[in-house]
């Protein structure tokens, strides 16, 4: 089974080797037929510590690295 890859924006880089990424998804409301936006925050592992707040990144599922970290940064986008 392939690992999921999500795209989001880094909202915090204060922790060591960890960034918090905000991922936004859109879907159609089942009754109102209106596009709805929802966001969720993920803790992701950043070994290098080079990722900064405001950057767009891709994160990928991985084995648990700590209590909250189940994702790792794959690549940085422009």
Coordinates of N, CA and C in Angstrom, one line a residue:
X1 N 0.8 -1.2 0.0 CA 0.0 0.0 0.0 C 0.9 1.2 0.0
X2 N 0.7 2.2 -0.9 CA 1.5 3.3 -1.0 C 1.3 4.3 0.2
X3 N 2.3 5.0 0.5 CA 2.2 6.0 1.6 C 1.5 7.3 1.1
X4 N 0.7 7.9 1.9 CA 0.0 9.1 1.5 C 1.0 10.2 1.5
X5 N 0.8 11.2 0.5 CA 1.6 12.4 0.5 C 0.7 13.6 0.5
X6 N 0.9 14.5 1.4 CA 0.1 15.7 1.5 C 0.9 16.9 1.3
X7 N 0.3 18.0 0.9 CA 0.9 19.3 0.7 C 0.4 20.3 1.7
X8 N 1.2 21.1 2.3 CA 0.7 22.1 3.2 C 1.7 23.2 3.5
X9 N 1.4 24.1 4.4 CA 2.2 25.3 4.7 C 2.7 25.1 6.2
X10 N 4.0 25.4 6.4 CA 4.6 25.3 7.7 C 4.1 26.4 8.6
X11 N 3.5 26.1 9.8 CA 3.0 27.2 10.6 C 3.9 27.3 11.9
X12 N 4.8 26.3 12.2 CA 5.6 26.4 13.4 C 6.9 25.6 13.1
X13 N 8.0 26.1 13.5 CA 9.3 25.4 13.4 C 10.1 25.6 14.7
X14 N 9.4 25.8 15.8 CA 10.1 26.1 17.1 C 10.7 24.8 17.8
X15 N 10.1 23.7 17.5 CA 10.7 22.4 18.1 C 11.9 21.9 17.3
X16 N 12.7 21.2 18.0 CA 13.9 20.6 17.4 C 13.5 19.4 16.5
X17 N 13.9 19.5 15.2 CA 13.7 18.4 14.2 C 12.2 18.2 14.0
X18 N 11.3 19.1 14.3 CA 9.9 19.0 14.1 C 9.3 20.3 13.5
X19 N 8.4 20.1 12.5 CA 7.7 21.3 12.0 C 6.2 20.9 12.1
X20 N 5.3 21.9 12.2 CA 3.9 21.7 12.2 C 3.4 22.2 10.9
X21 N 2.7 21.4 10.1 CA 2.3 21.7 8.8 C 0.7 21.7 8.8
X22 N 0.2 22.8 8.2 CA -1.2 23.0 8.1 C -1.6 22.5 6.7
X23 N -2.5 21.5 6.6 CA -2.9 21.0 5.3 C -4.4 21.3 5.2
X24 N -4.7 21.9 4.0 CA -6.1 22.3 3.7 C -6.7 21.3 2.7
X25 N -8.0 20.9 2.9 CA -8.7 20.1 2.0 C -10.0 20.8 1.6
X26 N -10.5 20.5 0.4 CA -11.8 21.1 0.0 C -12.7 19.9 -0.4
X27 N -14.0 20.1 -0.1 CA -14.9 19.1 -0.5 C -16.3 19.7 -0.7
X28 N -17.2 19.1 -1.4 CA -18.5 19.6 -1.7 C -19.4 19.2 -0.5
X29 N -20.1 20.1 0.0 CA -21.1 19.9 1.1 C -22.2 19.0 0.5
X30 N -22.5 17.9 1.2 CA -23.5 16.9 0.7 C -24.9 17.5 0.4
X31 N -25.3 18.4 1.3 CA -26.7 18.9 1.1 C -26.7 20.2 0.4
X32 N -25.8 21.1 0.8 CA -25.9 22.5 0.2 C -25.1 22.6 -1.1
X33 N -24.3 21.6 -1.5 CA -23.6 21.7 -2.7 C -22.7 22.9 -2.8
X34 N -22.1 23.2 -1.7 CA -21.2 24.4 -1.6 C -19.8 23.8 -1.3
X35 N -18.7 24.4 -1.9 CA -17.4 24.0 -1.6 C -17.0 24.5 -0.2
X36 N -16.5 23.5 0.6 CA -16.2 23.8 2.0 C -14.7 23.5 2.2
X37 N -14.0 24.4 2.9 CA -12.6 24.2 3.2 C -12.4 23.8 4.7
X38 N -11.5 22.8 4.9 CA -11.2 22.4 6.2 C -9.7 22.2 6.3
X39 N -9.1 22.6 7.5 CA -7.7 22.5 7.7 C -7.4 21.6 8.9
X40 N -6.2 21.0 8.8 CA -5.7 20.1 9.9 C -4.3 20.3 10.0
X41 N -3.7 20.2 11.2 CA -2.3 20.3 11.5 C -1.7 19.0 11.7
X42 N -0.5 18.8 11.1 CA 0.3 17.5 11.3 C 1.7 17.9 11.8
X43 N 2.2 17.1 12.8 CA 3.5 17.2 13.2 C 4.4 16.3 12.3
X44 N 5.4 16.9 11.7 CA 6.2 16.2 10.7 C 7.7 16.3 11.1
X45 N 8.4 15.2 10.8 CA 9.9 15.2 11.2 C 10.7 15.9 10.1
X46 N 11.6 16.8 10.6 CA 12.5 17.5 9.7 C 13.9 17.3 10.2
X47 N 14.6 16.3 9.7 CA 16.0 16.0 10.2 C 16.9 17.2 10.1
X48 N 16.9 17.9 9.0 CA 17.9 19.0 8.8 C 17.6 20.2 9.6
X49 N 16.3 20.5 9.8 CA 15.9 21.7 10.5 C 16.0 22.9 9.7
X50 N 16.0 22.8 8.4 CA 16.2 23.9 7.4 C 14.8 24.5 7.0
X51 N 13.7 23.8 7.3 CA 12.4 24.3 6.9 C 12.0 25.4 7.8
X52 N 11.5 26.5 7.3 CA 11.1 27.7 8.0 C 9.6 27.9 7.9
X53 N 9.0 28.8 8.8 CA 7.6 29.1 8.7 C 7.2 29.8 7.4
X54 N 6.1 29.4 6.9 CA 5.6 30.0 5.7 C 5.9 29.2 4.4
X55 N 6.8 28.3 4.5 CA 7.2 27.5 3.3 C 6.2 26.4 3.0
X56 N 6.0 26.1 1.7 CA 5.1 25.0 1.3 C 6.0 23.8 1.2
X57 N 5.5 22.7 1.8 CA 6.2 21.4 1.9 C 5.3 20.3 1.5
X58 N 5.9 19.1 1.2 CA 5.2 17.9 1.0 C 5.6 17.0 2.2
X59 N 4.6 16.3 2.8 CA 4.9 15.4 3.9 C 4.4 14.0 3.5
X60 N 5.0 13.0 4.0 CA 4.7 11.6 3.7 C 4.5 10.8 5.0
X61 N 3.6 9.9 5.0 CA 3.4 9.0 6.1 C 4.7 8.2 6.4
X62 N 4.9 7.9 7.7 CA 6.1 7.1 8.1 C 5.7 6.4 9.3
X63 N 6.6 5.5 9.8 CA 6.4 4.8 11.0 C 6.5 5.9 12.2
X64 N 5.8 5.6 13.3 CA 5.8 6.6 14.4 C 7.2 6.9 14.9
X65 N 7.5 8.2 15.0 CA 8.8 8.7 15.5 C 8.7 9.2 16.9
X66 N 7.5 9.6 17.3 CA 7.3 10.0 18.7 C 5.8 9.9 18.9
X67 N 5.3 10.5 20.0 CA 3.9 10.4 20.4 C 3.0 11.0 19.3
X68 N 3.4 12.2 18.7 CA 2.6 12.9 17.8 C 3.1 12.8 16.3
X69 N 4.4 12.5 16.1 CA 4.9 12.5 14.8 C 4.7 11.2 14.0
X70 N 3.9 11.2 13.0 CA 3.6 10.1 12.1 C 3.9 10.5 10.6
X71 N 4.5 11.6 10.4 CA 4.8 12.2 9.1 C 6.2 12.7 9.0
X72 N 6.8 12.7 7.8 CA 8.1 13.3 7.6 C 8.1 14.2 6.4
X73 N 8.9 15.2 6.4 CA 9.0 16.1 5.3 C 9.7 15.5 4.1
X74 N 9.1 15.5 2.9 CA 9.7 14.8 1.8 C 10.5 15.9 0.9
X75 N 9.8 17.0 0.6 CA 10.4 18.0 -0.2 C 9.8 19.3 0.1
X76 N 10.6 20.3 -0.3 CA 10.2 21.7 -0.2 C 9.8 22.2 -1.5
X77 N 8.7 23.0 -1.6 CA 8.2 23.6 -2.8 C 8.4 25.1 -2.9
X78 N 8.4 25.6 -4.1 CA 8.6 27.1 -4.2 C 7.5 27.9 -3.7

